[in-house]
Amino acid sequence: MRRSTGWLKHHRPFGILCPDLRDFLGIVARLRVRADSPHGIPAVLVLVTGLITMALGASAPGLAQLTWSGLLTVFAVRLVNPMDGPLGEEPGFRGYALALLQASRPPLVSAAILGVLIALWHLPLVLFGGLSLIGLPTTFAITFLYVWLFNRTGGSVLLTLLFHNSQGTFTMGSFGFTGAGADRAELIYFGVVVLAVLATVALDRRAWRKAPRPATAVGRFSFRRRPR
C-alpha cells in the first residue's frame, strides 16, 4: 500500500487540470457560496437579448412553452451531470487553471489567456454543429465574466458552476427564434456579453488589478519525478 501511495505522490496521474489528488480536494474545499454573488447574470443577459430581438420583429414561440418546473428540471440535471459543461469544466478551468494563471498574472491577462483556451476547447462543437461560429467569440468574452465572478466571490468554484449552469438552462433557444431571427439573436447576445464585460472593467477596475489570495491558491505541478 505504501508503494502505491508513493507512486501517486510522485507521478501525479490526474493530469494537468487536476495534477494531484490533494490539489483536487483543495479545489472542492473552495466550493463555497456568498449570498451577494450575481449568479443570475446569465438569465439577465439572455432576457435582454431576447427582448431586443423581439423588438426588432422576431417572434418567440418558445416562451409560451416555458415552465418553471421544466427550467428547474434542466437546471438540476445539468448540475449533477459530470458529462455536461458545468460539473465537467468548472473545477478544472476556474478551480485550477484560472487560479494557476492568476498566481503570476493580473486577472485581465489571465482571463484573456483562459478565454482563448476555452474557446479552443469548444471548437469541436462548432465543427460538429453543436455550436455556431459566433459562439466562439462569445465564449471568449463571457470568460471575463466568469473570472470577475470567481474573484469577487473569493475564489468560489461553486458560484462559477452555478453561473455556468444558469447559462445553459435559460438560453436563446428558450425563445424559439428561427431563421434570421435566431442568427440575429446570437449576434445581439455577443454584443450584450461584451457590454457586460466592459461594464465590469469600467465600474470595478480594482477587481481586475489583482486577484484575491484565495483565487490564486492552487498547488504547483512538475513533469519531473521528485527525489524520494
PDB file of C-alpha atoms in Angstrom:
ATOM      1  CA  MET A   1       0.000   0.000   0.000  1.00  0.00           C
ATOM      2  CA  ARG A   2       2.852   2.363   0.855  1.00  0.00           C
ATOM      3  CA  ARG A   3       4.472   1.742  -2.509  1.00  0.00           C
ATOM      4  CA  SER A   4       1.222   2.529  -4.332  1.00  0.00           C
ATOM      5  CA  THR A   5       0.798   5.772  -2.387  1.00  0.00           C
ATOM      6  CA  GLY A   6       4.320   6.828  -3.303  1.00  0.00           C
ATOM      7  CA  TRP A   7       3.592   6.296  -6.990  1.00  0.00           C
ATOM      8  CA  LEU A   8       0.537   8.520  -6.744  1.00  0.00           C
ATOM      9  CA  LYS A   9       2.527  11.174  -4.955  1.00  0.00           C
ATOM     10  CA  HIS A  10       5.416  11.330  -7.418  1.00  0.00           C
ATOM     11  CA  HIS A  11       3.743  10.634 -10.758  1.00  0.00           C
ATOM     12  CA  ARG A  12       0.510  12.639 -10.310  1.00  0.00           C
ATOM     13  CA  PRO A  13      -1.776  10.657 -12.636  1.00  0.00           C
ATOM     14  CA  PHE A  14      -4.621  13.176 -12.678  1.00  0.00           C
ATOM     15  CA  GLY A  15      -3.119  15.263 -15.488  1.00  0.00           C
ATOM     16  CA  ILE A  16      -2.745  18.985 -15.988  1.00  0.00           C
ATOM     17  CA  LEU A  17      -6.182  20.179 -14.884  1.00  0.00           C
ATOM     18  CA  CYS A  18      -6.117  18.237 -11.595  1.00  0.00           C
ATOM     19  CA  PRO A  19      -2.491  17.144 -11.239  1.00  0.00           C
ATOM     20  CA  ASP A  20      -2.672  15.946  -7.659  1.00  0.00           C
ATOM     21  CA  LEU A  21      -5.378  14.410  -5.514  1.00  0.00           C
ATOM     22  CA  ARG A  22      -4.647  16.862  -2.741  1.00  0.00           C
ATOM     23  CA  ASP A  23      -4.942  19.752  -5.195  1.00  0.00           C
ATOM     24  CA  PHE A  24      -8.303  18.425  -6.367  1.00  0.00           C
ATOM     25  CA  LEU A  25      -9.543  18.119  -2.787  1.00  0.00           C
ATOM     26  CA  GLY A  26      -8.386  21.689  -2.223  1.00  0.00           C
ATOM     27  CA  ILE A  27     -10.453  22.798  -5.199  1.00  0.00           C
ATOM     28  CA  VAL A  28     -13.506  21.006  -3.818  1.00  0.00           C
ATOM     29  CA  ALA A  29     -12.900  22.659  -0.449  1.00  0.00           C
ATOM     30  CA  ARG A  30     -13.349  26.059  -2.132  1.00  0.00           C
ATOM     31  CA  LEU A  31     -16.937  25.222  -3.108  1.00  0.00           C
ATOM     32  CA  ARG A  32     -18.462  27.999  -1.067  1.00  0.00           C
ATOM     33  CA  VAL A  33     -21.300  30.418  -1.657  1.00  0.00           C
ATOM     34  CA  ARG A  34     -21.722  34.097  -0.986  1.00  0.00           C
ATOM     35  CA  ALA A  35     -25.239  35.430  -0.756  1.00  0.00           C
ATOM     36  CA  ASP A  36     -24.444  38.619  -2.696  1.00  0.00           C
ATOM     37  CA  SER A  37     -22.954  36.877  -5.733  1.00  0.00           C
ATOM     38  CA  PRO A  38     -24.622  37.778  -9.060  1.00  0.00           C
ATOM     39  CA  HIS A  39     -25.203  34.238 -10.356  1.00  0.00           C
ATOM     40  CA  GLY A  40     -28.423  35.379 -12.064  1.00  0.00           C
ATOM     41  CA  ILE A  41     -26.456  37.403 -14.637  1.00  0.00           C
ATOM     42  CA  PRO A  42     -26.722  34.741 -17.410  1.00  0.00           C
ATOM     43  CA  ALA A  43     -30.523  34.841 -17.328  1.00  0.00           C
ATOM     44  CA  VAL A  44     -30.471  38.648 -17.431  1.00  0.00           C
ATOM     45  CA  LEU A  45     -28.141  38.654 -20.447  1.00  0.00           C
ATOM     46  CA  VAL A  46     -30.373  36.191 -22.298  1.00  0.00           C
ATOM     47  CA  LEU A  47     -33.536  38.076 -21.352  1.00  0.00           C
ATOM     48  CA  VAL A  48     -32.129  41.407 -22.555  1.00  0.00           C
ATOM     49  CA  THR A  49     -31.009  39.769 -25.799  1.00  0.00           C
ATOM     50  CA  GLY A  50     -34.410  38.166 -26.310  1.00  0.00           C
ATOM     51  CA  LEU A  51     -36.298  41.395 -25.711  1.00  0.00           C
ATOM     52  CA  ILE A  52     -34.082  43.298 -28.171  1.00  0.00           C
ATOM     53  CA  THR A  53     -34.511  40.581 -30.780  1.00  0.00           C
ATOM     54  CA  MET A  54     -38.279  40.600 -30.323  1.00  0.00           C
ATOM     55  CA  ALA A  55     -38.319  44.402 -30.552  1.00  0.00           C
ATOM     56  CA  LEU A  56     -36.628  44.042 -33.934  1.00  0.00           C
ATOM     57  CA  GLY A  57     -39.530  41.942 -35.185  1.00  0.00           C
ATOM     58  CA  ALA A  58     -38.654  38.320 -34.395  1.00  0.00           C
ATOM     59  CA  SER A  59     -41.344  36.065 -32.932  1.00  0.00           C
ATOM     60  CA  ALA A  60     -40.616  33.941 -29.860  1.00  0.00           C
ATOM     61  CA  PRO A  61     -42.980  30.942 -29.843  1.00  0.00           C
ATOM     62  CA  GLY A  62     -40.819  29.081 -27.359  1.00  0.00           C
ATOM     63  CA  LEU A  63     -41.737  31.401 -24.497  1.00  0.00           C
ATOM     64  CA  ALA A  64     -45.274  30.008 -24.397  1.00  0.00           C
ATOM     65  CA  GLN A  65     -43.872  26.546 -23.695  1.00  0.00           C
ATOM     66  CA  LEU A  66     -41.565  27.543 -20.857  1.00  0.00           C
ATOM     67  CA  THR A  67     -42.496  26.381 -17.364  1.00  0.00           C
ATOM     68  CA  TRP A  68     -40.765  26.801 -14.029  1.00  0.00           C
ATOM     69  CA  SER A  69     -40.823  23.050 -13.498  1.00  0.00           C
ATOM     70  CA  GLY A  70     -39.143  22.486 -16.855  1.00  0.00           C
ATOM     71  CA  LEU A  71     -36.417  25.045 -16.185  1.00  0.00           C
ATOM     72  CA  LEU A  72     -35.773  23.677 -12.687  1.00  0.00           C
ATOM     73  CA  THR A  73     -35.543  20.146 -14.047  1.00  0.00           C
ATOM     74  CA  VAL A  74     -32.979  21.180 -16.658  1.00  0.00           C
ATOM     75  CA  PHE A  75     -31.061  23.121 -14.018  1.00  0.00           C
ATOM     76  CA  ALA A  76     -30.999  20.160 -11.613  1.00  0.00           C
ATOM     77  CA  VAL A  77     -29.922  17.617 -14.234  1.00  0.00           C
ATOM     78  CA  ARG A  78     -27.132  19.836 -15.553  1.00  0.00           C
ATOM     79  CA  LEU A  79     -25.945  20.473 -12.026  1.00  0.00           C
ATOM     80  CA  VAL A  80     -25.135  16.810 -11.338  1.00  0.00           C
ATOM     81  CA  ASN A  81     -24.291  15.554 -14.836  1.00  0.00           C
ATOM     82  CA  PRO A  82     -20.473  15.041 -14.993  1.00  0.00           C
ATOM     83  CA  MET A  83     -20.629  14.888 -18.800  1.00  0.00           C
ATOM     84  CA  ASP A  84     -22.146  18.375 -19.058  1.00  0.00           C
ATOM     85  CA  GLY A  85     -20.260  21.636 -19.069  1.00  0.00           C
ATOM     86  CA  PRO A  86     -20.687  22.990 -15.507  1.00  0.00           C
ATOM     87  CA  LEU A  87     -19.579  19.984 -13.479  1.00  0.00           C
ATOM     88  CA  GLY A  88     -17.223  18.748 -16.163  1.00  0.00           C
ATOM     89  CA  GLU A  89     -15.384  22.041 -16.717  1.00  0.00           C
ATOM     90  CA  GLU A  90     -15.531  24.382 -13.727  1.00  0.00           C
ATOM     91  CA  PRO A  91     -13.223  22.510 -11.288  1.00  0.00           C
ATOM     92  CA  GLY A  92     -10.539  22.414 -13.973  1.00  0.00           C
ATOM     93  CA  PHE A  93     -10.993  25.741 -15.766  1.00  0.00           C
ATOM     94  CA  ARG A  94     -11.788  28.031 -12.850  1.00  0.00           C
ATOM     95  CA  GLY A  95     -10.803  25.917  -9.851  1.00  0.00           C
ATOM     96  CA  TYR A  96      -7.342  25.037 -11.126  1.00  0.00           C
ATOM     97  CA  ALA A  97      -6.319  26.709 -14.424  1.00  0.00           C
ATOM     98  CA  LEU A  98      -7.535  30.218 -13.540  1.00  0.00           C
ATOM     99  CA  ALA A  99      -6.058  30.108 -10.049  1.00  0.00           C
ATOM    100  CA  LEU A 100      -2.751  28.948 -11.523  1.00  0.00           C
ATOM    101  CA  LEU A 101      -2.749  31.747 -14.108  1.00  0.00           C
ATOM    102  CA  GLN A 102      -3.614  34.408 -11.544  1.00  0.00           C
ATOM    103  CA  ALA A 103      -0.813  33.323  -9.242  1.00  0.00           C
ATOM    104  CA  SER A 104       1.615  35.209 -11.510  1.00  0.00           C
ATOM    105  CA  ARG A 105      -0.611  37.356 -13.748  1.00  0.00           C
ATOM    106  CA  PRO A 106      -3.276  40.046 -13.285  1.00  0.00           C
ATOM    107  CA  PRO A 107      -6.889  38.919 -13.712  1.00  0.00           C
ATOM    108  CA  LEU A 108      -7.367  40.716 -17.046  1.00  0.00           C
ATOM    109  CA  VAL A 109      -4.431  38.907 -18.660  1.00  0.00           C
ATOM    110  CA  SER A 110      -5.433  35.618 -17.051  1.00  0.00           C
ATOM    111  CA  ALA A 111      -8.965  35.983 -18.403  1.00  0.00           C
ATOM    112  CA  ALA A 112      -7.674  36.610 -21.927  1.00  0.00           C
ATOM    113  CA  ILE A 113      -5.433  33.528 -21.840  1.00  0.00           C
ATOM    114  CA  LEU A 114      -8.134  31.335 -20.341  1.00  0.00           C
ATOM    115  CA  GLY A 115     -10.688  32.688 -22.808  1.00  0.00           C
ATOM    116  CA  VAL A 116      -8.572  31.553 -25.760  1.00  0.00           C
ATOM    117  CA  LEU A 117      -8.066  28.110 -24.210  1.00  0.00           C
ATOM    118  CA  ILE A 118     -11.767  27.637 -23.502  1.00  0.00           C
ATOM    119  CA  ALA A 119     -12.750  28.839 -26.973  1.00  0.00           C
ATOM    120  CA  LEU A 120     -10.371  26.262 -28.476  1.00  0.00           C
ATOM    121  CA  TRP A 121     -11.852  23.650 -26.123  1.00  0.00           C
ATOM    122  CA  HIS A 122     -15.276  24.343 -27.657  1.00  0.00           C
ATOM    123  CA  LEU A 123     -14.031  24.312 -31.244  1.00  0.00           C
ATOM    124  CA  PRO A 124     -15.138  20.668 -31.808  1.00  0.00           C
ATOM    125  CA  LEU A 125     -18.713  21.741 -31.033  1.00  0.00           C
ATOM    126  CA  VAL A 126     -18.527  24.182 -33.951  1.00  0.00           C
ATOM    127  CA  LEU A 127     -17.062  21.549 -36.256  1.00  0.00           C
ATOM    128  CA  PHE A 128     -19.849  19.080 -35.425  1.00  0.00           C
ATOM    129  CA  GLY A 129     -22.690  21.584 -35.465  1.00  0.00           C
ATOM    130  CA  GLY A 130     -23.283  21.821 -31.732  1.00  0.00           C
ATOM    131  CA  LEU A 131     -22.277  25.482 -31.563  1.00  0.00           C
ATOM    132  CA  SER A 132     -22.469  28.295 -34.094  1.00  0.00           C
ATOM    133  CA  LEU A 133     -19.319  30.105 -35.209  1.00  0.00           C
ATOM    134  CA  ILE A 134     -20.299  33.249 -33.309  1.00  0.00           C
ATOM    135  CA  GLY A 135     -20.344  31.058 -30.220  1.00  0.00           C
ATOM    136  CA  LEU A 136     -16.538  31.034 -30.080  1.00  0.00           C
ATOM    137  CA  PRO A 137     -16.017  34.796 -29.600  1.00  0.00           C
ATOM    138  CA  THR A 138     -18.995  34.778 -27.240  1.00  0.00           C
ATOM    139  CA  THR A 139     -17.319  32.021 -25.225  1.00  0.00           C
ATOM    140  CA  PHE A 140     -14.112  34.046 -25.137  1.00  0.00           C
ATOM    141  CA  ALA A 141     -15.928  37.189 -23.992  1.00  0.00           C
ATOM    142  CA  ILE A 142     -18.048  35.576 -21.301  1.00  0.00           C
ATOM    143  CA  THR A 143     -14.913  34.041 -19.767  1.00  0.00           C
ATOM    144  CA  PHE A 144     -14.132  37.514 -18.444  1.00  0.00           C
ATOM    145  CA  LEU A 145     -17.425  37.495 -16.534  1.00  0.00           C
ATOM    146  CA  TYR A 146     -16.556  34.115 -15.053  1.00  0.00           C
ATOM    147  CA  VAL A 147     -13.168  35.442 -13.944  1.00  0.00           C
ATOM    148  CA  TRP A 148     -14.744  38.534 -12.426  1.00  0.00           C
ATOM    149  CA  LEU A 149     -17.297  36.415 -10.564  1.00  0.00           C
ATOM    150  CA  PHE A 150     -14.646  33.956  -9.371  1.00  0.00           C
ATOM    151  CA  ASN A 151     -12.521  36.754  -7.932  1.00  0.00           C
ATOM    152  CA  ARG A 152     -15.386  38.788  -6.478  1.00  0.00           C
ATOM    153  CA  THR A 153     -16.590  35.724  -4.560  1.00  0.00           C
ATOM    154  CA  GLY A 154     -13.142  34.951  -3.163  1.00  0.00           C
ATOM    155  CA  GLY A 155     -12.430  32.024  -5.480  1.00  0.00           C
ATOM    156  CA  SER A 156     -15.770  30.227  -5.253  1.00  0.00           C
ATOM    157  CA  VAL A 157     -15.868  27.368  -7.763  1.00  0.00           C
ATOM    158  CA  LEU A 158     -19.442  26.606  -6.767  1.00  0.00           C
ATOM    159  CA  LEU A 159     -20.617  30.054  -7.822  1.00  0.00           C
ATOM    160  CA  THR A 160     -18.968  29.796 -11.234  1.00  0.00           C
ATOM    161  CA  LEU A 161     -20.532  26.338 -11.538  1.00  0.00           C
ATOM    162  CA  LEU A 162     -23.981  27.770 -10.774  1.00  0.00           C
ATOM    163  CA  PHE A 163     -23.269  30.632 -13.187  1.00  0.00           C
ATOM    164  CA  HIS A 164     -22.353  28.121 -15.907  1.00  0.00           C
ATOM    165  CA  ASN A 165     -25.397  26.016 -15.081  1.00  0.00           C
ATOM    166  CA  SER A 166     -27.704  29.021 -15.352  1.00  0.00           C
ATOM    167  CA  GLN A 167     -26.128  29.998 -18.659  1.00  0.00           C
ATOM    168  CA  GLY A 168     -27.109  26.627 -20.151  1.00  0.00           C
ATOM    169  CA  THR A 169     -30.575  26.425 -18.592  1.00  0.00           C
ATOM    170  CA  PHE A 170     -32.230  29.579 -19.913  1.00  0.00           C
ATOM    171  CA  THR A 171     -30.720  30.132 -23.362  1.00  0.00           C
ATOM    172  CA  MET A 172     -31.535  31.862 -26.621  1.00  0.00           C
ATOM    173  CA  GLY A 173     -33.066  28.548 -27.682  1.00  0.00           C
ATOM    174  CA  SER A 174     -35.686  29.038 -24.986  1.00  0.00           C
ATOM    175  CA  PHE A 175     -37.249  31.814 -27.082  1.00  0.00           C
ATOM    176  CA  GLY A 176     -37.665  29.575 -30.105  1.00  0.00           C
ATOM    177  CA  PHE A 177     -36.222  32.059 -32.573  1.00  0.00           C
ATOM    178  CA  THR A 178     -35.839  30.650 -36.070  1.00  0.00           C
ATOM    179  CA  GLY A 179     -34.101  31.633 -39.310  1.00  0.00           C
ATOM    180  CA  ALA A 180     -32.779  35.172 -39.497  1.00  0.00           C
ATOM    181  CA  GLY A 181     -34.192  35.903 -36.038  1.00  0.00           C
ATOM    182  CA  ALA A 182     -32.048  33.186 -34.476  1.00  0.00           C
ATOM    183  CA  ASP A 183     -28.910  34.425 -36.242  1.00  0.00           C
ATOM    184  CA  ARG A 184     -29.626  37.996 -35.199  1.00  0.00           C
ATOM    185  CA  ALA A 185     -30.196  36.909 -31.609  1.00  0.00           C
ATOM    186  CA  GLU A 186     -26.778  35.254 -31.407  1.00  0.00           C
ATOM    187  CA  LEU A 187     -25.084  38.402 -32.688  1.00  0.00           C
ATOM    188  CA  ILE A 188     -27.027  40.546 -30.232  1.00  0.00           C
ATOM    189  CA  TYR A 189     -26.146  38.151 -27.396  1.00  0.00           C
ATOM    190  CA  PHE A 190     -22.453  38.514 -28.243  1.00  0.00           C
ATOM    191  CA  GLY A 191     -22.810  42.297 -28.108  1.00  0.00           C
ATOM    192  CA  VAL A 192     -24.671  42.181 -24.801  1.00  0.00           C
ATOM    193  CA  VAL A 193     -21.977  39.967 -23.262  1.00  0.00           C
ATOM    194  CA  VAL A 194     -19.216  42.299 -24.462  1.00  0.00           C
ATOM    195  CA  LEU A 195     -21.042  45.291 -22.964  1.00  0.00           C
ATOM    196  CA  ALA A 196     -21.402  43.445 -19.663  1.00  0.00           C
ATOM    197  CA  VAL A 197     -17.679  42.697 -19.642  1.00  0.00           C
ATOM    198  CA  LEU A 198     -16.800  46.324 -20.411  1.00  0.00           C
ATOM    199  CA  ALA A 199     -19.105  47.395 -17.577  1.00  0.00           C
ATOM    200  CA  THR A 200     -17.213  45.263 -15.051  1.00  0.00           C
ATOM    201  CA  VAL A 201     -13.877  46.628 -16.310  1.00  0.00           C
ATOM    202  CA  ALA A 202     -15.053  50.251 -16.170  1.00  0.00           C
ATOM    203  CA  LEU A 203     -17.038  50.090 -12.929  1.00  0.00           C
ATOM    204  CA  ASP A 204     -14.930  47.621 -10.958  1.00  0.00           C
ATOM    205  CA  ARG A 205     -11.345  48.354 -12.006  1.00  0.00           C
ATOM    206  CA  ARG A 206      -9.947  47.239  -8.689  1.00  0.00           C
ATOM    207  CA  ALA A 207     -11.161  43.695  -9.278  1.00  0.00           C
ATOM    208  CA  TRP A 208      -9.064  43.487 -12.449  1.00  0.00           C
ATOM    209  CA  ARG A 209      -5.793  44.699 -10.951  1.00  0.00           C
ATOM    210  CA  LYS A 210      -5.009  41.849  -8.609  1.00  0.00           C
ATOM    211  CA  ALA A 211      -6.804  38.628  -7.744  1.00  0.00           C
ATOM    212  CA  PRO A 212      -7.573  37.931  -4.071  1.00  0.00           C
ATOM    213  CA  ARG A 213      -5.295  35.378  -2.434  1.00  0.00           C
ATOM    214  CA  PRO A 214      -7.957  32.621  -2.225  1.00  0.00           C
ATOM    215  CA  ALA A 215      -8.435  32.907  -6.011  1.00  0.00           C
ATOM    216  CA  THR A 216      -4.743  32.081  -6.584  1.00  0.00           C
ATOM    217  CA  ALA A 217      -4.417  29.245  -4.079  1.00  0.00           C
ATOM    218  CA  VAL A 218      -3.560  26.120  -6.047  1.00  0.00           C
ATOM    219  CA  GLY A 219      -0.784  23.536  -5.958  1.00  0.00           C
ATOM    220  CA  ARG A 220       2.021  23.554  -8.483  1.00  0.00           C
ATOM    221  CA  PHE A 221       2.969  20.565 -10.580  1.00  0.00           C
ATOM    222  CA  SER A 222       6.020  19.323 -12.432  1.00  0.00           C
ATOM    223  CA  PHE A 223       6.594  16.692 -15.097  1.00  0.00           C
ATOM    224  CA  ARG A 224       9.850  15.691 -13.421  1.00  0.00           C
ATOM    225  CA  ARG A 225       9.855  12.950 -10.837  1.00  0.00           C
ATOM    226  CA  ARG A 226      10.595  14.127  -7.350  1.00  0.00           C
ATOM    227  CA  PRO A 227      13.502  12.560  -5.483  1.00  0.00           C
ATOM    228  CA  ARG A 228      12.481  10.094  -2.830  1.00  0.00           C
TER     229      ARG A 228
END
